[in-house]
Coordinates of C-alpha atoms and ligand atoms in Angstrom, one line a residue:
M1 CA 18.7 16.0 48.2
K2 CA 17.3 12.5 47.6
K3 CA 13.8 14.0 47.8
L4 CA 14.7 16.7 45.2
F5 CA 16.0 14.0 42.9
A6 CA 12.8 11.9 43.3
I7 CA 10.7 15.0 42.5
A8 CA 12.8 15.8 39.4
I9 CA 12.3 12.2 38.1
L10 CA 8.6 12.3 38.9
A11 CA 8.2 15.6 37.1
T12 CA 10.1 14.3 34.0
I13 CA 7.9 11.3 33.9
I14 CA 4.7 13.3 34.2
L15 CA 5.8 16.0 31.7
G16 CA 7.0 13.3 29.4
T17 CA 3.7 11.5 29.5
S18 CA 1.6 14.7 29.2
C19 CA 3.7 15.7 26.2
Q20 CA 3.0 12.4 24.6
Q21 CA -0.7 12.9 25.2
Q22 CA -0.7 16.4 23.8
Q23 CA 1.2 15.3 20.8
P24 CA -0.8 12.5 19.3
V25 CA 1.2 12.3 16.1
T26 CA 3.5 9.3 16.1
Q27 CA 6.6 10.1 14.1
T28 CA 8.6 7.0 14.5
P29 CA 6.8 3.9 15.7
E30 CA 9.2 2.0 18.0
P31 CA 8.7 -1.7 18.4
T32 CA 8.4 -2.4 22.1
P33 CA 10.4 -5.1 23.8
E34 CA 7.4 -7.4 23.4
S35 CA 7.3 -6.8 19.7
N36 CA 7.5 -9.8 17.3
T37 CA 8.4 -9.8 13.6
T38 CA 4.7 -9.3 12.6
I39 CA 4.4 -6.2 14.8
E40 CA 7.8 -5.0 13.5
D41 CA 6.6 -5.5 9.9
I42 CA 3.4 -3.6 10.6
L43 CA 5.2 -0.7 12.1
S44 CA 8.0 -0.5 9.6
R45 CA 5.9 -0.9 6.4
R46 CA 5.9 2.3 4.2
S47 CA 4.3 3.0 0.9
I48 CA 7.2 2.8 -1.7
R49 CA 7.2 4.9 -4.8
A50 CA 10.7 4.3 -6.0
Y51 CA 11.9 0.8 -7.0
K52 CA 15.1 -0.9 -8.1
E53 CA 15.2 -2.3 -11.6
Q54 CA 15.0 -5.8 -10.3
D55 CA 12.3 -8.3 -11.1
V56 CA 10.3 -9.8 -8.3
P57 CA 10.6 -13.6 -8.5
R58 CA 7.2 -15.2 -9.3
D59 CA 7.4 -17.5 -6.3
L60 CA 7.5 -14.5 -4.0
L61 CA 4.6 -12.9 -5.9
N62 CA 2.7 -16.2 -5.5
Q63 CA 3.3 -16.2 -1.8
I64 CA 2.1 -12.6 -1.5
V65 CA -1.1 -13.3 -3.4
E66 CA -1.7 -16.5 -1.3
C67 CA -1.5 -14.4 1.8
G68 CA -4.0 -12.0 0.3
I69 CA -6.4 -14.8 -0.5
W70 CA -6.2 -16.0 3.1
A71 CA -7.5 -12.6 4.3
P72 CA -10.7 -12.7 6.3
N73 CA -13.7 -11.8 4.2
G74 CA -17.5 -11.5 4.8
M75 CA -19.1 -14.9 5.0
N76 CA -16.1 -16.3 3.2
A77 CA -17.9 -15.4 0.0
Q78 CA -14.5 -14.5 -1.7
Q79 CA -16.2 -12.1 -4.2
W80 CA -12.8 -11.0 -5.5
E81 CA -10.5 -11.7 -8.4
V82 CA -6.8 -11.1 -8.6
R83 CA -4.6 -10.4 -11.6
I84 CA -0.8 -10.2 -11.4
V85 CA 1.1 -8.2 -14.0
D86 CA 4.9 -8.4 -14.0
S87 CA 5.3 -7.8 -17.7
K88 CA 7.4 -4.6 -18.3
E89 CA 5.9 -4.4 -21.8
W90 CA 2.3 -4.3 -20.4
L91 CA 3.2 -1.8 -17.8
D92 CA 5.1 0.4 -20.3
N93 CA 2.3 0.2 -22.8
I94 CA -0.4 1.3 -20.4
T95 CA 1.8 4.0 -19.1
A96 CA 2.4 5.3 -22.6
A97 CA -1.4 5.4 -23.2
Y98 CA -1.9 7.1 -19.8
K99 CA 0.8 9.7 -20.6
E100 CA -0.9 10.4 -24.0
S101 CA -4.2 10.9 -22.2
V102 CA -2.9 13.5 -19.7
K103 CA -1.3 15.6 -22.4
G104 CA -2.3 19.2 -21.9
T105 CA -3.5 18.6 -18.3
P106 CA -1.8 19.6 -15.1
T107 CA -0.7 15.9 -14.7
E108 CA 1.5 16.2 -17.8
R109 CA 4.4 17.8 -15.9
M110 CA 4.4 15.0 -13.4
V111 CA 4.6 12.2 -16.0
E112 CA 7.4 14.0 -17.7
Q113 CA 9.6 13.9 -14.6
P114 CA 12.7 11.7 -15.0
E115 CA 11.8 9.7 -11.9
F116 CA 8.4 8.8 -13.4
K117 CA 8.9 5.3 -14.8
N118 CA 5.3 4.0 -14.8
M119 CA 1.8 5.0 -13.7
F120 CA 1.9 2.5 -10.8
R121 CA 4.3 4.5 -8.7
N122 CA 7.1 2.8 -10.7
A123 CA 6.5 -0.7 -9.3
P124 CA 7.8 -3.5 -11.5
A125 CA 5.0 -5.8 -10.5
V126 CA 1.4 -4.9 -9.9
I127 CA -1.4 -7.0 -8.4
F128 CA -4.9 -5.9 -9.4
V129 CA -7.8 -6.6 -7.1
A130 CA -11.4 -6.7 -8.5
H131 CA -14.6 -7.3 -6.6
K132 CA -18.1 -8.2 -7.3
P133 CA -19.8 -5.2 -5.6
G134 CA -21.6 -6.4 -2.5
H135 CA -22.2 -5.7 1.2
C136 CA -18.6 -6.4 2.4
T137 CA -16.6 -6.7 -0.8
Q138 CA -14.7 -3.4 -0.5
V139 CA -13.7 -4.2 3.0
D140 CA -12.7 -7.7 2.0
C141 CA -10.4 -6.4 -0.8
G142 CA -8.9 -3.8 1.6
L143 CA -8.0 -6.6 4.0
M144 CA -6.6 -8.7 1.1
A145 CA -4.4 -5.8 0.1
G146 CA -3.3 -5.3 3.7
N147 CA -2.3 -8.9 3.9
M148 CA -0.4 -8.7 0.7
M149 CA 1.6 -5.6 1.7
L150 CA 2.5 -7.1 5.1
A151 CA 3.6 -10.3 3.3
A152 CA 5.7 -8.2 1.0
T153 CA 7.3 -6.4 3.9
S154 CA 8.2 -9.7 5.5
L155 CA 9.9 -10.8 2.3
D156 CA 12.0 -7.6 2.2
L157 CA 9.9 -6.2 -0.7
G158 CA 8.5 -2.7 -0.9
S159 CA 4.8 -2.2 -1.8
I160 CA 2.1 0.4 -2.2
C161 CA -1.7 0.2 -2.4
M162 CA -3.2 2.4 -5.1
M163 CA -6.6 3.5 -6.2
G164 CA -5.5 6.5 -8.3
P165 CA -4.6 4.5 -11.4
I166 CA -7.9 2.6 -11.4
G167 CA -9.8 5.5 -12.9
F168 CA -7.8 5.2 -16.2
F169 CA -9.1 1.7 -16.8
R170 CA -12.6 3.2 -17.0
T171 CA -11.6 5.6 -19.8
E172 CA -11.8 4.8 -23.5
E173 CA -8.0 4.7 -23.7
G174 CA -7.8 2.4 -20.7
K175 CA -10.5 0.0 -21.9
P176 CA -8.1 -2.4 -23.8
F177 CA -6.0 -2.8 -20.7
L178 CA -9.1 -3.5 -18.6
E179 CA -10.1 -6.1 -21.1
S180 CA -6.7 -7.7 -21.0
L181 CA -7.1 -8.3 -17.3
N182 CA -9.9 -10.7 -18.3
L183 CA -12.2 -10.2 -15.3
S184 CA -15.3 -12.2 -14.9
E185 CA -18.7 -10.7 -15.7
G186 CA -19.9 -8.4 -12.9
Y187 CA -16.4 -7.9 -11.4
E188 CA -15.1 -4.3 -11.1
L189 CA -11.5 -3.3 -10.6
L190 CA -11.1 -1.7 -7.2
L191 CA -7.5 -1.3 -6.3
C192 CA -4.0 -2.4 -7.1
V193 CA -0.9 -3.2 -5.1
G194 CA 2.6 -2.3 -6.5
I195 CA 5.4 -4.7 -5.5
G196 CA 9.2 -4.4 -6.0
Y197 CA 12.5 -4.0 -4.3
A198 CA 12.5 -0.6 -2.6
D199 CA 14.8 2.1 -3.8
E200 CA 13.9 4.6 -1.1
E201 CA 13.4 4.6 2.6
P202 CA 10.6 7.0 3.3
K203 CA 10.1 8.4 6.7
P204 CA 6.9 7.4 8.5
T205 CA 3.9 9.4 7.7
P206 CA 2.2 10.9 10.9
R207 CA -0.5 8.9 12.7
N208 CA -2.9 10.2 15.3
M209 CA -3.4 8.0 18.3
D210 CA -5.9 10.5 19.8
V211 CA -8.7 8.8 17.8
V212 CA -8.4 5.8 20.1
Q213 CA -10.4 5.6 23.3
Y214 CA -11.2 2.8 25.8
V215 CA -14.8 2.7 26.7
E216 CA -15.3 1.7 30.3
Ligands
FMN301 C1 -7.1 2.6 -0.4 C2 -5.7 3.2 -0.6 C3 -5.5 3.9 -1.8 C4 -4.3 4.5 -2.0 N1 -4.1 5.1 -3.3 C5 -2.9 5.6 -3.5 C6 -2.6 6.2 -4.8 O1 -3.4 6.1 -5.7 N2 -1.4 6.7 -5.1 C7 -0.4 6.7 -4.1 O2 0.7 7.2 -4.3 N3 -0.6 6.2 -2.8 C8 -1.8 5.7 -2.5 N4 -2.1 5.1 -1.3 C9 -1.0 5.1 -0.3 C10 -1.3 6.1 0.8 O3 -1.0 7.4 0.4 C11 -0.4 5.8 2.1 O4 -0.8 4.5 2.5 C12 -0.6 6.8 3.2 O5 -0.1 8.1 2.8 C13 0.2 6.4 4.4 O6 1.6 6.2 4.2 P1 2.3 4.8 4.5 O7 1.6 3.8 3.7 O8 3.7 5.0 4.1 O9 2.1 4.5 6.0 C14 -3.3 4.5 -1.1 C15 -3.5 3.8 0.1 C16 -4.7 3.2 0.3 C17 -4.9 2.4 1.6

């Protein structure tokens, strides 16, 4: 009987392990007992697209941006510039111009939805990151954005990285808003990070651990 029990346990372990191997998609990352708050924040961070109508205090925005500036970057060249917009008026104005520009296109329906508050996935504060195009600068800015989003998570704030809205700044209608960001000569807008108090709890999006291999 004891032997049968042992075999059953062994089979469960083996089957369980092989199922995990066959199903590389991680649905809900579970912090392990060795996890710390950094790991928990990394695993629990989600892109947020619905925010409460609550301003983000500037001291928190400053902390988030400082964490971004402390990101590793190629040769510490820091070929980046950061602009923070928490003005509802600015965000509403650019969104109005964007809405006007998509009239008659398939995007028009999306911007007319009641849940569409602004073109930055409704975030009440947006951090714009520009780079002076160079060998490492896109990677640098991505690391900066990653730091910012993790800092936001640790401060109980929601966040989202976005490249979609950047295209609008290159249009004729978007030009005045690009100018208002006052970027230095040679700098190009690359991405933005929306920040705010989350008004949703999205489920984790699938991840594929099969892409990882140890090389012996
Ligand atoms: C470089 C980059 C650009 C992105 N651009 C957009 C965007 O324009 N609009 C959007 O809704 N989400 C955007 N995202 C968010 C991704 O869709 C999201 O990170 C991905 O689906 C994984 O979900 P998670 O962040 O909740 O884990 C972007 C993310 C990255 C890293």
